[in-house]
Amino acid sequence: MTEFAGTYTWSGARAAGLTRRQIEADGVRLGRGVYRSRAEDDDLRTRCRAWAGVLPDGAAFALDTAAHLLGAHVDAPTVVHAVVPPDRLVPHRRGLVVLHRDLRPEDVVDVGGLPVTSGAQTYLDLARCTRPDELVAIGDALYRGEHLDADRVQARLDRADGLRGVVRARACAPRLTPLAMSRPESLVRCWILDSPLPDPVPQMPVVNRYGVAVTHGDLGFEAWRLILEYEGAGHATLEKLHTDVDRHSLAAADGWLVQRFSGRHLARPRVLLARVESALRSLGWRPDRPPR
């Protein structure tokens, strides 16, 4: 009996001996001639494996598809994006968007057996259609996942003259850091950097009077002893609550003010910035006064 693969094309399955009725009973149609077995998870990685069967040599998954596969905090796209060499034609299929572009070998990496644009190439590609704070959040995640670093970003940007998005990519590159632990931390850091407020430090160490770092704040202002903490869904467990109480108590015991924010504040950046400014002013910050 012929067994089903996790993903397959209609022509490949028929050549392997599967009947039309078998394919129709097992397969979920992703696009013309492209199928996912009902036994497989319906996730982006599976869909990319299916589409890989109709892509030519030299193709690679790109844009938000690549960012998601590389572990950046972007929603899995409903349509798969791929880059193919300019001299290769791919018939139009619903569910797949094809871009034609030359890629160098260093612009493509293997992710679980799938060809994916590198962290630096993905960052550059997304710069053309992503607002700066979100681009930094994606870049931070690629840094954190070790798909990106300053040298690789600079090497790719050095040969990007004239490409759409390169100006934005170059402007955002100095802001990228592997220290940001989440998309909200990256967004808030960018908003503060674009405001008149002093620049925050990611993963600010909170040092007690004995010189020991007792905890780290998501973002911090050492001169004014203020740290900002993002409280996401991962902080909702009882164990995490106990940990947070300990961390914040240790910070407060040594004179640090802890300001917390959650997901709903991301929709109101002006309110968030106003609260950070009020906290800084209560601690002695003034726009025209240097830190002590």
PDB file of C-alpha atoms in Angstrom:
ATOM      1  CA  MET A   1       0.000   0.000   0.000  1.00  0.00           C
ATOM      2  CA  THR A   2       1.352   3.413  -0.925  1.00  0.00           C
ATOM      3  CA  GLU A   3       1.798   5.687   2.095  1.00  0.00           C
ATOM      4  CA  PHE A   4       1.127   9.409   2.164  1.00  0.00           C
ATOM      5  CA  ALA A   5       3.868  11.898   2.710  1.00  0.00           C
ATOM      6  CA  GLY A   6       3.140  14.828   5.003  1.00  0.00           C
ATOM      7  CA  THR A   7       2.959  17.174   2.013  1.00  0.00           C
ATOM      8  CA  TYR A   8       2.832  16.437  -1.687  1.00  0.00           C
ATOM      9  CA  THR A   9       1.899  17.671  -5.125  1.00  0.00           C
ATOM     10  CA  TRP A  10      -0.929  16.138  -7.141  1.00  0.00           C
ATOM     11  CA  SER A  11       1.441  15.006  -9.895  1.00  0.00           C
ATOM     12  CA  GLY A  12       3.929  13.570  -7.399  1.00  0.00           C
ATOM     13  CA  ALA A  13       1.254  11.647  -5.532  1.00  0.00           C
ATOM     14  CA  ARG A  14      -0.225  10.243  -8.744  1.00  0.00           C
ATOM     15  CA  ALA A  15       3.224   9.203  -9.943  1.00  0.00           C
ATOM     16  CA  ALA A  16       3.715   7.396  -6.615  1.00  0.00           C
ATOM     17  CA  GLY A  17       0.597   5.344  -7.233  1.00  0.00           C
ATOM     18  CA  LEU A  18      -2.029   7.183  -5.196  1.00  0.00           C
ATOM     19  CA  THR A  19      -5.522   7.300  -6.634  1.00  0.00           C
ATOM     20  CA  ARG A  20      -7.596  10.420  -7.077  1.00  0.00           C
ATOM     21  CA  ARG A  21      -9.956   9.228  -4.368  1.00  0.00           C
ATOM     22  CA  GLN A  22      -7.087   8.660  -1.931  1.00  0.00           C
ATOM     23  CA  ILE A  23      -5.675  12.134  -2.531  1.00  0.00           C
ATOM     24  CA  GLU A  24      -9.100  13.748  -2.129  1.00  0.00           C
ATOM     25  CA  ALA A  25      -9.730  11.836   1.103  1.00  0.00           C
ATOM     26  CA  ASP A  26      -6.351  12.599   2.680  1.00  0.00           C
ATOM     27  CA  GLY A  27      -5.239  15.910   1.224  1.00  0.00           C
ATOM     28  CA  VAL A  28      -6.052  19.461   2.219  1.00  0.00           C
ATOM     29  CA  ARG A  29      -5.625  21.596  -0.898  1.00  0.00           C
ATOM     30  CA  LEU A  30      -3.304  24.554  -0.260  1.00  0.00           C
ATOM     31  CA  GLY A  31      -3.173  25.741  -3.840  1.00  0.00           C
ATOM     32  CA  ARG A  32      -3.416  24.351  -7.331  1.00  0.00           C
ATOM     33  CA  GLY A  33      -1.765  20.937  -7.246  1.00  0.00           C
ATOM     34  CA  VAL A  34      -0.321  21.382  -3.706  1.00  0.00           C
ATOM     35  CA  TYR A  35      -1.588  19.391  -0.719  1.00  0.00           C
ATOM     36  CA  ARG A  36      -1.084  18.872   2.991  1.00  0.00           C
ATOM     37  CA  SER A  37      -1.991  15.550   4.547  1.00  0.00           C
ATOM     38  CA  ARG A  38      -4.774  15.812   7.121  1.00  0.00           C
ATOM     39  CA  ALA A  39      -2.426  14.022   9.517  1.00  0.00           C
ATOM     40  CA  GLU A  40      -0.031  17.001   9.467  1.00  0.00           C
ATOM     41  CA  ASP A  41      -0.264  20.134  11.607  1.00  0.00           C
ATOM     42  CA  ASP A  42      -1.655  23.129   9.777  1.00  0.00           C
ATOM     43  CA  ASP A  43       1.246  25.485  10.491  1.00  0.00           C
ATOM     44  CA  LEU A  44       3.513  27.689   8.420  1.00  0.00           C
ATOM     45  CA  ARG A  45       6.399  25.253   8.378  1.00  0.00           C
ATOM     46  CA  THR A  46       4.159  22.504   6.946  1.00  0.00           C
ATOM     47  CA  ARG A  47       2.721  24.849   4.322  1.00  0.00           C
ATOM     48  CA  CYS A  48       6.226  25.878   3.282  1.00  0.00           C
ATOM     49  CA  ARG A  49       7.258  22.238   2.935  1.00  0.00           C
ATOM     50  CA  ALA A  50       4.290  21.749   0.629  1.00  0.00           C
ATOM     51  CA  TRP A  51       5.053  24.796  -1.494  1.00  0.00           C
ATOM     52  CA  ALA A  52       8.743  23.875  -1.691  1.00  0.00           C
ATOM     53  CA  GLY A  53       7.695  21.048  -4.000  1.00  0.00           C
ATOM     54  CA  VAL A  54       6.737  23.481  -6.767  1.00  0.00           C
ATOM     55  CA  LEU A  55       9.522  26.034  -6.332  1.00  0.00           C
ATOM     56  CA  PRO A  56      12.594  25.974  -8.620  1.00  0.00           C
ATOM     57  CA  ASP A  57      16.200  25.574  -7.538  1.00  0.00           C
ATOM     58  CA  GLY A  58      17.560  28.785  -6.038  1.00  0.00           C
ATOM     59  CA  ALA A  59      14.235  29.779  -4.461  1.00  0.00           C
ATOM     60  CA  ALA A  60      13.918  30.750  -0.796  1.00  0.00           C
ATOM     61  CA  PHE A  61      11.068  31.679   1.526  1.00  0.00           C
ATOM     62  CA  ALA A  62      11.135  35.391   2.295  1.00  0.00           C
ATOM     63  CA  LEU A  63       9.606  38.466   3.977  1.00  0.00           C
ATOM     64  CA  ASP A  64       7.260  37.778   6.906  1.00  0.00           C
ATOM     65  CA  THR A  65       7.312  34.058   6.025  1.00  0.00           C
ATOM     66  CA  ALA A  66      11.074  34.038   6.587  1.00  0.00           C
ATOM     67  CA  ALA A  67      10.824  36.198   9.713  1.00  0.00           C
ATOM     68  CA  HIS A  68       8.342  33.793  11.293  1.00  0.00           C
ATOM     69  CA  LEU A  69      10.421  30.739  10.370  1.00  0.00           C
ATOM     70  CA  LEU A  70      13.486  32.438  11.884  1.00  0.00           C
ATOM     71  CA  GLY A  71      11.649  32.980  15.158  1.00  0.00           C
ATOM     72  CA  ALA A  72      10.788  36.681  14.992  1.00  0.00           C
ATOM     73  CA  HIS A  73       7.629  37.881  16.708  1.00  0.00           C
ATOM     74  CA  VAL A  74       5.446  38.184  13.615  1.00  0.00           C
ATOM     75  CA  ASP A  75       2.139  36.457  13.005  1.00  0.00           C
ATOM     76  CA  ALA A  76       2.291  33.493  10.674  1.00  0.00           C
ATOM     77  CA  PRO A  77       1.158  34.859   7.301  1.00  0.00           C
ATOM     78  CA  THR A  78      -1.807  33.287   5.550  1.00  0.00           C
ATOM     79  CA  VAL A  79      -0.010  33.636   2.201  1.00  0.00           C
ATOM     80  CA  VAL A  80       3.485  32.212   1.739  1.00  0.00           C
ATOM     81  CA  HIS A  81       6.124  34.524   0.211  1.00  0.00           C
ATOM     82  CA  ALA A  82       9.070  33.174  -1.751  1.00  0.00           C
ATOM     83  CA  VAL A  83      11.920  34.641  -3.805  1.00  0.00           C
ATOM     84  CA  VAL A  84      12.948  32.923  -7.042  1.00  0.00           C
ATOM     85  CA  PRO A  85      15.719  33.760  -9.536  1.00  0.00           C
ATOM     86  CA  PRO A  86      14.687  36.263 -12.241  1.00  0.00           C
ATOM     87  CA  ASP A  87      15.091  33.707 -15.040  1.00  0.00           C
ATOM     88  CA  ARG A  88      12.737  31.126 -13.495  1.00  0.00           C
ATOM     89  CA  LEU A  89       8.997  31.280 -14.027  1.00  0.00           C
ATOM     90  CA  VAL A  90       6.549  29.954 -11.448  1.00  0.00           C
ATOM     91  CA  PRO A  91       2.873  29.643 -12.463  1.00  0.00           C
ATOM     92  CA  HIS A  92       0.524  31.796 -10.399  1.00  0.00           C
ATOM     93  CA  ARG A  93      -1.077  29.904  -7.531  1.00  0.00           C
ATOM     94  CA  ARG A  94      -3.399  31.229  -4.851  1.00  0.00           C
ATOM     95  CA  GLY A  95      -1.690  31.001  -1.470  1.00  0.00           C
ATOM     96  CA  LEU A  96       1.800  31.689  -2.844  1.00  0.00           C
ATOM     97  CA  VAL A  97       3.310  35.071  -3.693  1.00  0.00           C
ATOM     98  CA  VAL A  98       6.505  34.951  -5.755  1.00  0.00           C
ATOM     99  CA  LEU A  99       9.092  37.729  -5.979  1.00  0.00           C
ATOM    100  CA  HIS A 100      11.874  37.642  -8.569  1.00  0.00           C
ATOM    101  CA  ARG A 101      15.307  38.584  -7.335  1.00  0.00           C
ATOM    102  CA  ASP A 102      18.916  37.394  -7.391  1.00  0.00           C
ATOM    103  CA  LEU A 103      20.182  36.077  -4.068  1.00  0.00           C
ATOM    104  CA  ARG A 104      23.753  35.286  -3.177  1.00  0.00           C
ATOM    105  CA  PRO A 105      24.552  32.039  -1.345  1.00  0.00           C
ATOM    106  CA  GLU A 106      25.100  33.991   1.894  1.00  0.00           C
ATOM    107  CA  ASP A 107      21.582  35.437   1.590  1.00  0.00           C
ATOM    108  CA  VAL A 108      19.965  32.024   2.116  1.00  0.00           C
ATOM    109  CA  VAL A 109      20.068  29.722   5.156  1.00  0.00           C
ATOM    110  CA  ASP A 110      18.626  26.294   5.911  1.00  0.00           C
ATOM    111  CA  VAL A 111      15.876  26.227   8.533  1.00  0.00           C
ATOM    112  CA  GLY A 112      14.689  22.706   9.222  1.00  0.00           C
ATOM    113  CA  GLY A 113      15.354  21.659   5.648  1.00  0.00           C
ATOM    114  CA  LEU A 114      13.712  24.744   4.128  1.00  0.00           C
ATOM    115  CA  PRO A 115      15.616  27.433   2.166  1.00  0.00           C
ATOM    116  CA  VAL A 116      14.936  30.736   3.938  1.00  0.00           C
ATOM    117  CA  THR A 117      16.375  34.200   3.387  1.00  0.00           C
ATOM    118  CA  SER A 118      19.056  34.965   5.967  1.00  0.00           C
ATOM    119  CA  GLY A 119      18.439  37.187   8.965  1.00  0.00           C
ATOM    120  CA  ALA A 120      20.193  40.128   7.289  1.00  0.00           C
ATOM    121  CA  GLN A 121      18.340  39.640   3.988  1.00  0.00           C
ATOM    122  CA  THR A 122      15.006  39.259   5.776  1.00  0.00           C
ATOM    123  CA  TYR A 123      15.638  42.422   7.794  1.00  0.00           C
ATOM    124  CA  LEU A 124      16.448  44.354   4.610  1.00  0.00           C
ATOM    125  CA  ASP A 125      13.448  42.944   2.715  1.00  0.00           C
ATOM    126  CA  LEU A 126      11.017  43.852   5.491  1.00  0.00           C
ATOM    127  CA  ALA A 127      12.398  47.390   5.766  1.00  0.00           C
ATOM    128  CA  ARG A 128      10.485  48.345   2.611  1.00  0.00           C
ATOM    129  CA  CYS A 129       7.068  47.556   4.136  1.00  0.00           C
ATOM    130  CA  THR A 130       7.480  47.730   7.924  1.00  0.00           C
ATOM    131  CA  ARG A 131       7.304  50.775  10.176  1.00  0.00           C
ATOM    132  CA  PRO A 132      10.574  51.528  12.017  1.00  0.00           C
ATOM    133  CA  ASP A 133       9.595  50.393  15.540  1.00  0.00           C
ATOM    134  CA  GLU A 134       8.252  47.069  14.262  1.00  0.00           C
ATOM    135  CA  LEU A 135      11.362  46.634  12.094  1.00  0.00           C
ATOM    136  CA  VAL A 136      13.551  47.084  15.181  1.00  0.00           C
ATOM    137  CA  ALA A 137      11.423  44.544  17.067  1.00  0.00           C
ATOM    138  CA  ILE A 138      11.934  42.028  14.252  1.00  0.00           C
ATOM    139  CA  GLY A 139      15.659  42.803  14.087  1.00  0.00           C
ATOM    140  CA  ASP A 140      15.982  42.392  17.866  1.00  0.00           C
ATOM    141  CA  ALA A 141      14.334  38.970  17.659  1.00  0.00           C
ATOM    142  CA  LEU A 142      16.669  37.926  14.835  1.00  0.00           C
ATOM    143  CA  TYR A 143      19.635  39.095  16.929  1.00  0.00           C
ATOM    144  CA  ARG A 144      18.361  37.152  19.925  1.00  0.00           C
ATOM    145  CA  GLY A 145      17.957  34.025  17.800  1.00  0.00           C
ATOM    146  CA  GLU A 146      21.547  34.449  16.515  1.00  0.00           C
ATOM    147  CA  HIS A 147      20.348  34.928  12.930  1.00  0.00           C
ATOM    148  CA  LEU A 148      21.715  38.455  12.886  1.00  0.00           C
ATOM    149  CA  ASP A 149      24.563  40.536  14.276  1.00  0.00           C
ATOM    150  CA  ALA A 150      26.158  43.892  13.555  1.00  0.00           C
ATOM    151  CA  ASP A 151      28.684  42.492  11.087  1.00  0.00           C
ATOM    152  CA  ARG A 152      26.107  40.595   9.039  1.00  0.00           C
ATOM    153  CA  VAL A 153      23.738  43.553   8.960  1.00  0.00           C
ATOM    154  CA  GLN A 154      26.505  45.902   7.846  1.00  0.00           C
ATOM    155  CA  ALA A 155      27.783  43.498   5.189  1.00  0.00           C
ATOM    156  CA  ARG A 156      24.310  43.222   3.649  1.00  0.00           C
ATOM    157  CA  LEU A 157      23.604  46.954   3.850  1.00  0.00           C
ATOM    158  CA  ASP A 158      26.958  47.732   2.207  1.00  0.00           C
ATOM    159  CA  ARG A 159      25.693  46.187  -1.035  1.00  0.00           C
ATOM    160  CA  ALA A 160      22.117  47.449  -0.812  1.00  0.00           C
ATOM    161  CA  ASP A 161      22.494  50.862  -2.463  1.00  0.00           C
ATOM    162  CA  GLY A 162      19.387  51.837  -4.366  1.00  0.00           C
ATOM    163  CA  LEU A 163      17.133  49.113  -2.952  1.00  0.00           C
ATOM    164  CA  ARG A 164      13.727  50.029  -1.566  1.00  0.00           C
ATOM    165  CA  GLY A 165      13.823  50.233   2.213  1.00  0.00           C
ATOM    166  CA  VAL A 166      17.587  50.530   2.550  1.00  0.00           C
ATOM    167  CA  VAL A 167      17.397  54.034   4.038  1.00  0.00           C
ATOM    168  CA  ARG A 168      15.048  52.814   6.766  1.00  0.00           C
ATOM    169  CA  ALA A 169      17.127  49.677   7.318  1.00  0.00           C
ATOM    170  CA  ARG A 170      20.283  51.737   7.789  1.00  0.00           C
ATOM    171  CA  ALA A 171      18.550  54.174  10.138  1.00  0.00           C
ATOM    172  CA  CYS A 172      17.214  51.372  12.354  1.00  0.00           C
ATOM    173  CA  ALA A 173      20.324  49.166  12.345  1.00  0.00           C
ATOM    174  CA  PRO A 174      22.150  51.012  15.199  1.00  0.00           C
ATOM    175  CA  ARG A 175      19.132  50.417  17.441  1.00  0.00           C
ATOM    176  CA  LEU A 176      19.163  46.630  17.148  1.00  0.00           C
ATOM    177  CA  THR A 177      20.151  44.621  20.216  1.00  0.00           C
ATOM    178  CA  PRO A 178      19.998  40.981  21.327  1.00  0.00           C
ATOM    179  CA  LEU A 179      19.108  42.129  24.856  1.00  0.00           C
ATOM    180  CA  ALA A 180      15.424  42.874  24.183  1.00  0.00           C
ATOM    181  CA  MET A 181      13.458  39.866  25.360  1.00  0.00           C
ATOM    182  CA  SER A 182      10.147  40.615  23.636  1.00  0.00           C
ATOM    183  CA  ARG A 183       8.449  42.654  20.927  1.00  0.00           C
ATOM    184  CA  PRO A 184       6.816  45.021  23.475  1.00  0.00           C
ATOM    185  CA  GLU A 185      10.227  45.811  25.021  1.00  0.00           C
ATOM    186  CA  SER A 186      11.585  46.674  21.576  1.00  0.00           C
ATOM    187  CA  LEU A 187       8.612  48.863  20.702  1.00  0.00           C
ATOM    188  CA  VAL A 188       8.696  50.806  23.966  1.00  0.00           C
ATOM    189  CA  ARG A 189      12.455  51.307  23.654  1.00  0.00           C
ATOM    190  CA  CYS A 190      11.994  52.774  20.164  1.00  0.00           C
ATOM    191  CA  TRP A 191       9.219  55.093  21.306  1.00  0.00           C
ATOM    192  CA  ILE A 192      11.399  56.412  24.114  1.00  0.00           C
ATOM    193  CA  LEU A 193      14.392  56.841  21.793  1.00  0.00           C
ATOM    194  CA  ASP A 194      12.208  58.948  19.500  1.00  0.00           C
ATOM    195  CA  SER A 195      10.986  61.110  22.390  1.00  0.00           C
ATOM    196  CA  PRO A 196      12.753  63.882  24.369  1.00  0.00           C
ATOM    197  CA  LEU A 197      13.249  61.434  27.247  1.00  0.00           C
ATOM    198  CA  PRO A 198      16.695  60.041  28.071  1.00  0.00           C
ATOM    199  CA  ASP A 199      17.728  56.852  26.314  1.00  0.00           C
ATOM    200  CA  PRO A 200      16.795  53.666  28.182  1.00  0.00           C
ATOM    201  CA  VAL A 201      19.159  50.736  28.682  1.00  0.00           C
ATOM    202  CA  PRO A 202      17.790  47.249  27.871  1.00  0.00           C
ATOM    203  CA  GLN A 203      18.166  44.638  30.604  1.00  0.00           C
ATOM    204  CA  MET A 204      19.325  47.240  33.105  1.00  0.00           C
ATOM    205  CA  PRO A 205      21.126  45.571  36.041  1.00  0.00           C
ATOM    206  CA  VAL A 206      19.769  46.587  39.450  1.00  0.00           C
ATOM    207  CA  VAL A 207      22.794  46.663  41.756  1.00  0.00           C
ATOM    208  CA  ASN A 208      22.395  46.653  45.540  1.00  0.00           C
ATOM    209  CA  ARG A 209      24.605  48.491  48.028  1.00  0.00           C
ATOM    210  CA  TYR A 210      27.037  45.581  48.039  1.00  0.00           C
ATOM    211  CA  GLY A 211      27.619  45.864  44.296  1.00  0.00           C
ATOM    212  CA  VAL A 212      25.630  42.714  43.477  1.00  0.00           C
ATOM    213  CA  ALA A 213      23.126  42.691  40.601  1.00  0.00           C
ATOM    214  CA  VAL A 214      19.976  41.415  42.298  1.00  0.00           C
ATOM    215  CA  THR A 215      17.773  41.602  39.182  1.00  0.00           C
ATOM    216  CA  HIS A 216      17.483  43.197  35.753  1.00  0.00           C
ATOM    217  CA  GLY A 217      14.828  45.585  34.469  1.00  0.00           C
ATOM    218  CA  ASP A 218      13.478  45.194  30.944  1.00  0.00           C
ATOM    219  CA  LEU A 219      14.415  48.840  30.387  1.00  0.00           C
ATOM    220  CA  GLY A 220      16.126  51.180  32.811  1.00  0.00           C
ATOM    221  CA  PHE A 221      17.481  54.620  33.546  1.00  0.00           C
ATOM    222  CA  GLU A 222      20.417  54.147  35.906  1.00  0.00           C
ATOM    223  CA  ALA A 223      20.969  57.842  36.685  1.00  0.00           C
ATOM    224  CA  TRP A 224      17.395  58.153  37.953  1.00  0.00           C
ATOM    225  CA  ARG A 225      17.029  54.614  39.364  1.00  0.00           C
ATOM    226  CA  LEU A 226      13.949  53.821  37.311  1.00  0.00           C
ATOM    227  CA  ILE A 227      13.207  50.511  35.618  1.00  0.00           C
ATOM    228  CA  LEU A 228      10.353  49.609  33.292  1.00  0.00           C
ATOM    229  CA  GLU A 229       8.875  46.110  33.308  1.00  0.00           C
ATOM    230  CA  TYR A 230       6.626  44.549  30.670  1.00  0.00           C
ATOM    231  CA  GLU A 231       4.065  42.172  32.167  1.00  0.00           C
ATOM    232  CA  GLY A 232       2.883  39.815  29.437  1.00  0.00           C
ATOM    233  CA  ALA A 233       0.857  36.614  29.573  1.00  0.00           C
ATOM    234  CA  GLY A 234       3.927  34.734  30.798  1.00  0.00           C
ATOM    235  CA  HIS A 235       3.706  36.642  34.081  1.00  0.00           C
ATOM    236  CA  ALA A 236       0.222  35.298  34.864  1.00  0.00           C
ATOM    237  CA  THR A 237       1.278  32.125  36.692  1.00  0.00           C
ATOM    238  CA  LEU A 238       1.499  31.977  40.477  1.00  0.00           C
ATOM    239  CA  GLU A 239       5.174  30.975  40.297  1.00  0.00           C
ATOM    240  CA  LYS A 240       5.988  33.949  38.082  1.00  0.00           C
ATOM    241  CA  LEU A 241       4.019  36.221  40.414  1.00  0.00           C
ATOM    242  CA  HIS A 242       6.200  35.150  43.355  1.00  0.00           C
ATOM    243  CA  THR A 243       9.344  35.723  41.273  1.00  0.00           C
ATOM    244  CA  ASP A 244       8.191  39.177  40.175  1.00  0.00           C
ATOM    245  CA  VAL A 245       7.318  40.192  43.731  1.00  0.00           C
ATOM    246  CA  ASP A 246      10.811  39.181  44.879  1.00  0.00           C
ATOM    247  CA  ARG A 247      12.496  41.026  42.006  1.00  0.00           C
ATOM    248  CA  HIS A 248      10.508  44.204  42.467  1.00  0.00           C
ATOM    249  CA  SER A 249      10.929  44.140  46.244  1.00  0.00           C
ATOM    250  CA  LEU A 250      14.695  43.798  45.915  1.00  0.00           C
ATOM    251  CA  ALA A 251      14.771  46.710  43.476  1.00  0.00           C
ATOM    252  CA  ALA A 252      12.601  48.885  45.723  1.00  0.00           C
ATOM    253  CA  ALA A 253      14.704  48.027  48.781  1.00  0.00           C
ATOM    254  CA  ASP A 254      17.667  49.685  47.101  1.00  0.00           C
ATOM    255  CA  GLY A 255      15.775  52.788  46.035  1.00  0.00           C
ATOM    256  CA  TRP A 256      14.646  51.842  42.524  1.00  0.00           C
ATOM    257  CA  LEU A 257      11.220  52.784  41.228  1.00  0.00           C
ATOM    258  CA  VAL A 258       9.571  50.019  39.190  1.00  0.00           C
ATOM    259  CA  GLN A 259       7.050  51.072  36.548  1.00  0.00           C
ATOM    260  CA  ARG A 260       5.053  48.274  34.941  1.00  0.00           C
ATOM    261  CA  PHE A 261       3.135  48.137  31.685  1.00  0.00           C
ATOM    262  CA  SER A 262       1.138  45.483  29.826  1.00  0.00           C
ATOM    263  CA  GLY A 263      -0.134  44.690  26.361  1.00  0.00           C
ATOM    264  CA  ARG A 264      -2.992  47.195  26.431  1.00  0.00           C
ATOM    265  CA  HIS A 265      -0.527  50.052  26.840  1.00  0.00           C
ATOM    266  CA  LEU A 266       0.969  49.246  23.428  1.00  0.00           C
ATOM    267  CA  ALA A 267      -2.126  50.746  21.821  1.00  0.00           C
ATOM    268  CA  ARG A 268      -1.570  54.029  23.706  1.00  0.00           C
ATOM    269  CA  PRO A 269       2.097  54.968  23.298  1.00  0.00           C
ATOM    270  CA  ARG A 270       1.490  58.623  24.193  1.00  0.00           C
ATOM    271  CA  VAL A 271      -0.025  57.625  27.534  1.00  0.00           C
ATOM    272  CA  LEU A 272       2.847  55.249  28.212  1.00  0.00           C
ATOM    273  CA  LEU A 273       5.445  57.927  27.418  1.00  0.00           C
ATOM    274  CA  ALA A 274       3.634  60.459  29.585  1.00  0.00           C
ATOM    275  CA  ARG A 275       3.764  58.072  32.532  1.00  0.00           C
ATOM    276  CA  VAL A 276       7.456  57.382  32.003  1.00  0.00           C
ATOM    277  CA  GLU A 277       8.107  61.126  31.850  1.00  0.00           C
ATOM    278  CA  SER A 278       6.127  61.689  35.082  1.00  0.00           C
ATOM    279  CA  ALA A 279       8.129  58.973  36.824  1.00  0.00           C
ATOM    280  CA  LEU A 280      11.429  60.439  35.634  1.00  0.00           C
ATOM    281  CA  ARG A 281      10.426  63.935  36.745  1.00  0.00           C
ATOM    282  CA  SER A 282       9.462  62.606  40.179  1.00  0.00           C
ATOM    283  CA  LEU A 283      13.005  61.250  40.417  1.00  0.00           C
ATOM    284  CA  GLY A 284      14.647  64.537  39.477  1.00  0.00           C
ATOM    285  CA  TRP A 285      14.945  64.365  35.693  1.00  0.00           C
ATOM    286  CA  ARG A 286      14.539  67.581  33.752  1.00  0.00           C
ATOM    287  CA  PRO A 287      15.016  68.013  29.979  1.00  0.00           C
ATOM    288  CA  ASP A 288      17.646  70.712  30.484  1.00  0.00           C
ATOM    289  CA  ARG A 289      19.449  69.112  33.412  1.00  0.00           C
ATOM    290  CA  PRO A 290      22.243  66.531  32.957  1.00  0.00           C
ATOM    291  CA  PRO A 291      22.095  63.357  35.083  1.00  0.00           C
ATOM    292  CA  ARG A 292      23.840  63.424  38.419  1.00  0.00           C
TER     293      ARG A 292
END
